[in-house]
Amino acid sequence: MGLWDFLIIATVLATLVYASYRDYRSREVPELTWVPGFAVVIVLNLIQGSYNLLELIISALPVFMVLILSVFDLMGGADFLALAFVLLAHPRIYPKPITFMTLIYSLIPPLALIIYNLLHNLRFLKQYKRLTCIEGSKVGVYVFGKAVKASQFLKSKFTYLLTIPEDMERYAFRCRASFTLDDNYEESLKNVVRELVNAERVSDDFIVWVTPGLPHIVFYLVGYIASLLTPTDLIAKLLTS
C-alpha cells in the first residue's frame, strides 16, 4: 500500500467513524461533516490520476440506486453522501469494486434484522390476523415491522409506527411499510398511541407494529472495513467462477 492509498483510507475511515457516531446518537449527520473528506480524497485521486470516466460511471451504479431511494424518502441524504464519498475515494473497479462491496456488506445487518423480526412476529399471528388495513399493505407491515407492546413503543427512540390507528372499534389501521423523514409527523403518530393509552381505550399491552430508524452510516463503515479486508484473490475467484 502506497502513501496516497494509506491517506485515502485513513481519511475515509476517520470521516465514516465520526459520521457513524453522529448517526448512532441522533440519526442526523450534518452535511458539513463530509466536506473535508470529499476534498482530501478528490485531491489525492487527482494527484494519482485515478479517475477514469468509464470506471467511475460503472462504480457509481450503487450510488445512483441509493440516490433514487433518497429522493423517495426511503433512505436519508447522508446515506447517499456516505456511499458517494466511498465512490470518489475508490473510483476504480480493479482490483476490488470497493463501492459495490461496501453497499453489499452494509445490507447484511438490515436483512438479518428483517429475518429476526419475521421469526419474532410468529408469536403475534393472532394479532396480525385480526389486523385490518384500510390503507396500505398488511404484508408489508409483517415483513418490515415488529410487533411490540404500546408501552414499549412509547418508551423507545428512533422507532416508528407502521399501524396508524384509524377505527379501534373495527381494529382498523392505516398501514405502511416504512416511515417518513418528517420528525414532527412521526412524533404526532406516537402521540396518537399515547392518547389512546392515556384514555384507556387500549391497554399498555396493546400490540402495535413498528420499524426502527437504523443507523445506516454505521453499516457503511462496517461494510467499508469488510471490503478492505476481503482478499483480492477471493474477489477474482467469484468474478471468474
mmCIF file of C-alpha atoms in Angstrom:
data_model
loop_
_atom_site.group_PDB
_atom_site.id
_atom_site.type_symbol
_atom_site.label_atom_id
_atom_site.label_comp_id
_atom_site.label_asym_id
_atom_site.label_seq_id
_atom_site.Cartn_x
_atom_site.Cartn_y
_atom_site.Cartn_z
ATOM 1 C CA MET A 1 0.000 0.000 0.000
ATOM 2 C CA GLY A 2 1.410 3.368 -1.052
ATOM 3 C CA LEU A 3 1.322 6.578 0.947
ATOM 4 C CA TRP A 4 -1.510 8.071 -1.130
ATOM 5 C CA ASP A 5 -3.659 4.965 -0.684
ATOM 6 C CA PHE A 6 -2.986 4.981 3.057
ATOM 7 C CA LEU A 7 -4.027 8.634 3.310
ATOM 8 C CA ILE A 8 -7.220 7.973 1.341
ATOM 9 C CA ILE A 9 -8.203 5.013 3.523
ATOM 10 C CA ALA A 10 -7.358 6.927 6.706
ATOM 11 C CA THR A 11 -9.485 9.861 5.537
ATOM 12 C CA VAL A 12 -12.454 7.644 4.692
ATOM 13 C CA LEU A 13 -12.226 5.775 7.993
ATOM 14 C CA ALA A 14 -11.940 8.950 10.061
ATOM 15 C CA THR A 15 -14.909 10.536 8.291
ATOM 16 C CA LEU A 16 -17.108 7.444 8.477
ATOM 17 C CA VAL A 17 -16.279 6.873 12.154
ATOM 18 C CA TYR A 18 -17.343 10.418 13.046
ATOM 19 C CA ALA A 19 -20.428 10.263 10.805
ATOM 20 C CA SER A 20 -21.352 6.884 12.322
ATOM 21 C CA TYR A 21 -21.135 8.353 15.807
ATOM 22 C CA ARG A 22 -23.488 11.198 14.819
ATOM 23 C CA ASP A 23 -25.837 8.800 13.046
ATOM 24 C CA TYR A 24 -25.951 6.419 16.005
ATOM 25 C CA ARG A 25 -26.577 9.170 18.561
ATOM 26 C CA SER A 26 -29.106 11.313 16.707
ATOM 27 C CA ARG A 27 -29.779 9.709 13.290
ATOM 28 C CA GLU A 28 -28.650 13.037 11.803
ATOM 29 C CA VAL A 29 -25.338 13.751 10.078
ATOM 30 C CA PRO A 30 -24.658 17.405 9.171
ATOM 31 C CA GLU A 31 -23.724 17.801 5.501
ATOM 32 C CA LEU A 32 -20.636 19.762 6.540
ATOM 33 C CA THR A 33 -19.276 16.513 8.010
ATOM 34 C CA TRP A 34 -18.434 15.245 4.538
ATOM 35 C CA VAL A 35 -16.785 18.351 3.070
ATOM 36 C CA PRO A 36 -13.189 17.898 4.370
ATOM 37 C CA GLY A 37 -13.167 14.210 3.470
ATOM 38 C CA PHE A 38 -14.517 14.819 -0.034
ATOM 39 C CA ALA A 39 -11.870 17.489 -0.622
ATOM 40 C CA VAL A 40 -8.992 15.298 0.564
ATOM 41 C CA VAL A 41 -9.885 12.133 -1.379
ATOM 42 C CA ILE A 42 -10.639 14.039 -4.590
ATOM 43 C CA VAL A 43 -7.316 15.905 -4.465
ATOM 44 C CA LEU A 44 -5.353 12.732 -3.676
ATOM 45 C CA ASN A 45 -7.011 10.814 -6.509
ATOM 46 C CA LEU A 46 -6.434 13.675 -8.941
ATOM 47 C CA ILE A 47 -2.750 13.684 -7.997
ATOM 48 C CA GLN A 48 -2.578 9.959 -8.754
ATOM 49 C CA GLY A 49 -4.684 10.240 -11.909
ATOM 50 C CA SER A 50 -7.094 7.628 -10.557
ATOM 51 C CA TYR A 51 -10.277 8.953 -12.144
ATOM 52 C CA ASN A 52 -11.380 7.142 -15.281
ATOM 53 C CA LEU A 53 -14.763 8.232 -16.614
ATOM 54 C CA LEU A 54 -15.976 4.768 -17.662
ATOM 55 C CA GLU A 55 -14.922 3.095 -14.416
ATOM 56 C CA LEU A 56 -16.372 5.970 -12.424
ATOM 57 C CA ILE A 57 -19.751 5.606 -14.148
ATOM 58 C CA ILE A 58 -19.834 1.840 -13.554
ATOM 59 C CA SER A 59 -18.739 2.233 -9.931
ATOM 60 C CA ALA A 60 -21.430 4.879 -9.427
ATOM 61 C CA LEU A 61 -24.335 2.491 -10.107
ATOM 62 C CA PRO A 62 -24.911 1.623 -6.420
ATOM 63 C CA VAL A 63 -24.660 5.323 -5.572
ATOM 64 C CA PHE A 64 -27.403 6.118 -8.088
ATOM 65 C CA MET A 65 -29.569 3.397 -6.536
ATOM 66 C CA VAL A 66 -29.209 4.954 -3.089
ATOM 67 C CA LEU A 67 -29.846 8.411 -4.574
ATOM 68 C CA ILE A 68 -33.166 7.234 -6.034
ATOM 69 C CA LEU A 69 -34.164 5.761 -2.665
ATOM 70 C CA SER A 70 -33.215 9.055 -1.008
ATOM 71 C CA VAL A 71 -35.360 11.043 -3.453
ATOM 72 C CA PHE A 72 -38.379 8.960 -2.426
ATOM 73 C CA ASP A 73 -37.511 9.357 1.288
ATOM 74 C CA LEU A 74 -36.743 5.649 1.601
ATOM 75 C CA MET A 75 -33.224 6.491 2.750
ATOM 76 C CA GLY A 76 -31.622 9.602 4.171
ATOM 77 C CA GLY A 77 -29.452 12.031 2.267
ATOM 78 C CA ALA A 78 -26.494 11.096 4.467
ATOM 79 C CA ASP A 79 -26.687 7.530 3.125
ATOM 80 C CA PHE A 80 -26.215 8.842 -0.401
ATOM 81 C CA LEU A 81 -23.356 11.133 0.645
ATOM 82 C CA ALA A 82 -21.594 8.318 2.503
ATOM 83 C CA LEU A 83 -21.617 5.992 -0.494
ATOM 84 C CA ALA A 84 -20.702 8.821 -2.893
ATOM 85 C CA PHE A 85 -17.773 9.573 -0.593
ATOM 86 C CA VAL A 86 -16.562 5.963 -0.829
ATOM 87 C CA LEU A 87 -17.001 6.103 -4.618
ATOM 88 C CA LEU A 88 -14.834 9.205 -5.022
ATOM 89 C CA ALA A 89 -12.241 7.744 -2.656
ATOM 90 C CA HIS A 90 -12.082 4.433 -4.565
ATOM 91 C CA PRO A 91 -13.202 5.110 -8.153
ATOM 92 C CA ARG A 92 -11.543 2.050 -9.704
ATOM 93 C CA ILE A 93 -13.259 -1.292 -10.220
ATOM 94 C CA TYR A 94 -9.991 -3.229 -10.321
ATOM 95 C CA PRO A 95 -8.643 -4.901 -8.227
ATOM 96 C CA LYS A 96 -11.703 -4.515 -5.957
ATOM 97 C CA PRO A 97 -15.025 -2.730 -6.561
ATOM 98 C CA ILE A 98 -14.987 -1.096 -3.128
ATOM 99 C CA THR A 99 -18.233 0.852 -3.598
ATOM 100 C CA PHE A 100 -20.228 -2.216 -4.659
ATOM 101 C CA MET A 101 -18.758 -4.274 -1.839
ATOM 102 C CA THR A 102 -19.408 -1.591 0.771
ATOM 103 C CA LEU A 103 -23.076 -1.452 -0.208
ATOM 104 C CA ILE A 104 -23.477 -5.235 -0.300
ATOM 105 C CA TYR A 105 -21.849 -5.730 3.102
ATOM 106 C CA SER A 106 -23.900 -2.865 4.555
ATOM 107 C CA LEU A 107 -27.125 -4.658 3.600
ATOM 108 C CA ILE A 108 -26.335 -7.701 5.749
ATOM 109 C CA PRO A 109 -27.361 -6.191 9.148
ATOM 110 C CA PRO A 110 -30.750 -4.865 7.893
ATOM 111 C CA LEU A 111 -31.508 -8.192 6.189
ATOM 112 C CA ALA A 112 -30.570 -10.073 9.365
ATOM 113 C CA LEU A 113 -32.910 -7.790 11.330
ATOM 114 C CA ILE A 114 -35.770 -8.492 8.909
ATOM 115 C CA ILE A 115 -35.263 -12.247 9.331
ATOM 116 C CA TYR A 116 -35.157 -11.863 13.117
ATOM 117 C CA ASN A 117 -38.370 -9.809 13.113
ATOM 118 C CA LEU A 118 -40.132 -12.323 10.857
ATOM 119 C CA LEU A 119 -39.401 -15.026 13.414
ATOM 120 C CA HIS A 120 -40.319 -12.730 16.307
ATOM 121 C CA ASN A 121 -43.650 -11.873 14.685
ATOM 122 C CA LEU A 122 -44.686 -15.529 14.611
ATOM 123 C CA ARG A 123 -45.611 -15.090 18.275
ATOM 124 C CA PHE A 124 -48.170 -12.466 17.280
ATOM 125 C CA LEU A 125 -50.005 -14.186 14.437
ATOM 126 C CA LYS A 126 -53.288 -13.902 16.333
ATOM 127 C CA GLN A 127 -52.985 -10.098 16.483
ATOM 128 C CA TYR A 128 -51.767 -9.991 12.884
ATOM 129 C CA LYS A 129 -54.761 -11.956 11.579
ATOM 130 C CA ARG A 130 -57.093 -9.609 13.420
ATOM 131 C CA LEU A 131 -55.359 -6.543 11.969
ATOM 132 C CA THR A 132 -57.399 -4.710 9.306
ATOM 133 C CA CYS A 133 -55.523 -2.395 6.953
ATOM 134 C CA ILE A 134 -57.959 0.072 5.393
ATOM 135 C CA GLU A 135 -54.992 1.620 3.622
ATOM 136 C CA GLY A 136 -51.580 0.205 2.741
ATOM 137 C CA SER A 137 -50.130 -3.284 2.735
ATOM 138 C CA LYS A 138 -50.743 -5.727 5.557
ATOM 139 C CA VAL A 139 -47.963 -7.959 4.240
ATOM 140 C CA GLY A 140 -45.556 -5.012 4.311
ATOM 141 C CA VAL A 141 -46.346 -4.488 7.992
ATOM 142 C CA TYR A 142 -45.421 -8.085 8.789
ATOM 143 C CA VAL A 143 -42.274 -8.194 6.648
ATOM 144 C CA PHE A 144 -40.788 -4.830 7.600
ATOM 145 C CA GLY A 145 -42.333 -4.371 11.043
ATOM 146 C CA LYS A 146 -42.001 -5.780 14.520
ATOM 147 C CA ALA A 147 -44.877 -6.434 16.894
ATOM 148 C CA VAL A 148 -44.340 -4.718 20.265
ATOM 149 C CA LYS A 149 -46.442 -3.549 23.188
ATOM 150 C CA ALA A 150 -47.668 0.043 23.036
ATOM 151 C CA SER A 151 -45.846 0.821 26.286
ATOM 152 C CA GLN A 152 -42.565 -0.374 24.773
ATOM 153 C CA PHE A 153 -43.106 1.708 21.639
ATOM 154 C CA LEU A 154 -43.831 4.865 23.641
ATOM 155 C CA LYS A 155 -40.559 4.497 25.553
ATOM 156 C CA SER A 156 -38.397 3.780 22.519
ATOM 157 C CA LYS A 157 -36.268 6.154 20.456
ATOM 158 C CA PHE A 158 -35.871 6.045 16.684
ATOM 159 C CA THR A 159 -38.804 3.640 16.373
ATOM 160 C CA TYR A 160 -41.676 4.423 14.018
ATOM 161 C CA LEU A 161 -45.295 3.327 13.844
ATOM 162 C CA LEU A 162 -46.424 1.225 10.879
ATOM 163 C CA THR A 163 -50.019 0.633 12.027
ATOM 164 C CA ILE A 164 -51.684 4.023 12.466
ATOM 165 C CA PRO A 165 -54.946 3.694 14.466
ATOM 166 C CA GLU A 166 -57.990 4.731 12.464
ATOM 167 C CA ASP A 167 -61.019 2.923 13.932
ATOM 168 C CA MET A 168 -60.384 0.970 17.117
ATOM 169 C CA GLU A 169 -63.922 -0.429 17.121
ATOM 170 C CA ARG A 170 -63.089 -2.371 13.967
ATOM 171 C CA TYR A 171 -59.387 -2.743 14.816
ATOM 172 C CA ALA A 172 -58.724 -0.829 11.597
ATOM 173 C CA PHE A 173 -55.472 0.932 10.756
ATOM 174 C CA ARG A 174 -53.718 2.861 8.057
ATOM 175 C CA CYS A 175 -50.771 0.610 7.316
ATOM 176 C CA ARG A 176 -47.397 1.352 5.795
ATOM 177 C CA ALA A 177 -44.108 -0.478 5.293
ATOM 178 C CA SER A 178 -41.782 2.417 6.087
ATOM 179 C CA PHE A 179 -41.720 5.849 7.717
ATOM 180 C CA THR A 180 -41.240 9.447 6.634
ATOM 181 C CA LEU A 181 -38.302 11.727 7.413
ATOM 182 C CA ASP A 182 -40.694 14.262 8.960
ATOM 183 C CA ASP A 183 -39.898 14.033 12.684
ATOM 184 C CA ASN A 184 -42.907 16.148 13.685
ATOM 185 C CA TYR A 185 -45.315 13.902 11.790
ATOM 186 C CA GLU A 186 -43.775 10.753 13.231
ATOM 187 C CA GLU A 187 -43.979 12.177 16.755
ATOM 188 C CA SER A 188 -47.637 13.034 16.183
ATOM 189 C CA LEU A 189 -48.316 9.375 15.366
ATOM 190 C CA LYS A 190 -46.654 8.336 18.603
ATOM 191 C CA ASN A 191 -48.888 10.834 20.407
ATOM 192 C CA VAL A 192 -51.951 9.173 18.867
ATOM 193 C CA VAL A 193 -50.989 5.907 20.545
ATOM 194 C CA ARG A 194 -50.130 7.728 23.780
ATOM 195 C CA GLU A 195 -53.567 9.381 23.854
ATOM 196 C CA LEU A 196 -55.299 6.040 23.292
ATOM 197 C CA VAL A 197 -53.374 4.519 26.201
ATOM 198 C CA ASN A 198 -53.971 7.520 28.480
ATOM 199 C CA ALA A 199 -57.685 7.484 27.667
ATOM 200 C CA GLU A 200 -57.692 3.741 28.418
ATOM 201 C CA ARG A 201 -59.138 2.987 25.013
ATOM 202 C CA VAL A 202 -56.317 0.464 24.685
ATOM 203 C CA SER A 203 -54.095 -1.136 27.322
ATOM 204 C CA ASP A 204 -50.335 -0.889 27.743
ATOM 205 C CA ASP A 205 -50.187 -4.415 26.338
ATOM 206 C CA PHE A 206 -51.913 -3.324 23.133
ATOM 207 C CA ILE A 207 -49.824 -4.561 20.187
ATOM 208 C CA VAL A 208 -48.578 -2.112 17.580
ATOM 209 C CA TRP A 209 -46.302 -2.774 14.629
ATOM 210 C CA VAL A 210 -43.196 -0.640 14.379
ATOM 211 C CA THR A 211 -39.933 -0.357 12.476
ATOM 212 C CA PRO A 212 -36.622 1.121 13.622
ATOM 213 C CA GLY A 213 -34.739 4.004 12.069
ATOM 214 C CA LEU A 214 -31.434 2.228 11.512
ATOM 215 C CA PRO A 215 -28.028 3.966 11.642
ATOM 216 C CA HIS A 216 -27.084 3.071 8.069
ATOM 217 C CA ILE A 217 -23.821 5.032 8.185
ATOM 218 C CA VAL A 218 -22.614 2.574 10.830
ATOM 219 C CA PHE A 219 -23.361 -0.241 8.389
ATOM 220 C CA TYR A 220 -21.446 1.581 5.647
ATOM 221 C CA LEU A 221 -18.464 1.846 7.990
ATOM 222 C CA VAL A 222 -18.617 -1.884 8.708
ATOM 223 C CA GLY A 223 -19.106 -2.613 5.004
ATOM 224 C CA TYR A 224 -16.157 -0.422 4.046
ATOM 225 C CA ILE A 225 -13.841 -2.131 6.535
ATOM 226 C CA ALA A 226 -15.065 -5.558 5.389
ATOM 227 C CA SER A 227 -14.435 -4.651 1.746
ATOM 228 C CA LEU A 228 -10.874 -3.581 2.561
ATOM 229 C CA LEU A 229 -10.257 -6.844 4.425
ATOM 230 C CA THR A 230 -11.738 -9.050 1.690
ATOM 231 C CA PRO A 231 -8.854 -10.782 -0.138
ATOM 232 C CA THR A 232 -8.407 -9.687 -3.738
ATOM 233 C CA ASP A 233 -7.951 -13.329 -4.757
ATOM 234 C CA LEU A 234 -11.400 -14.154 -3.398
ATOM 235 C CA ILE A 235 -12.965 -11.380 -5.490
ATOM 236 C CA ALA A 236 -11.167 -12.650 -8.594
ATOM 237 C CA LYS A 237 -12.438 -16.196 -7.990
ATOM 238 C CA LEU A 238 -16.019 -15.011 -7.510
ATOM 239 C CA LEU A 239 -15.906 -12.939 -10.698
ATOM 240 C CA THR A 240 -14.413 -15.748 -12.801
ATOM 241 C CA SER A 241 -16.420 -18.649 -11.367
#
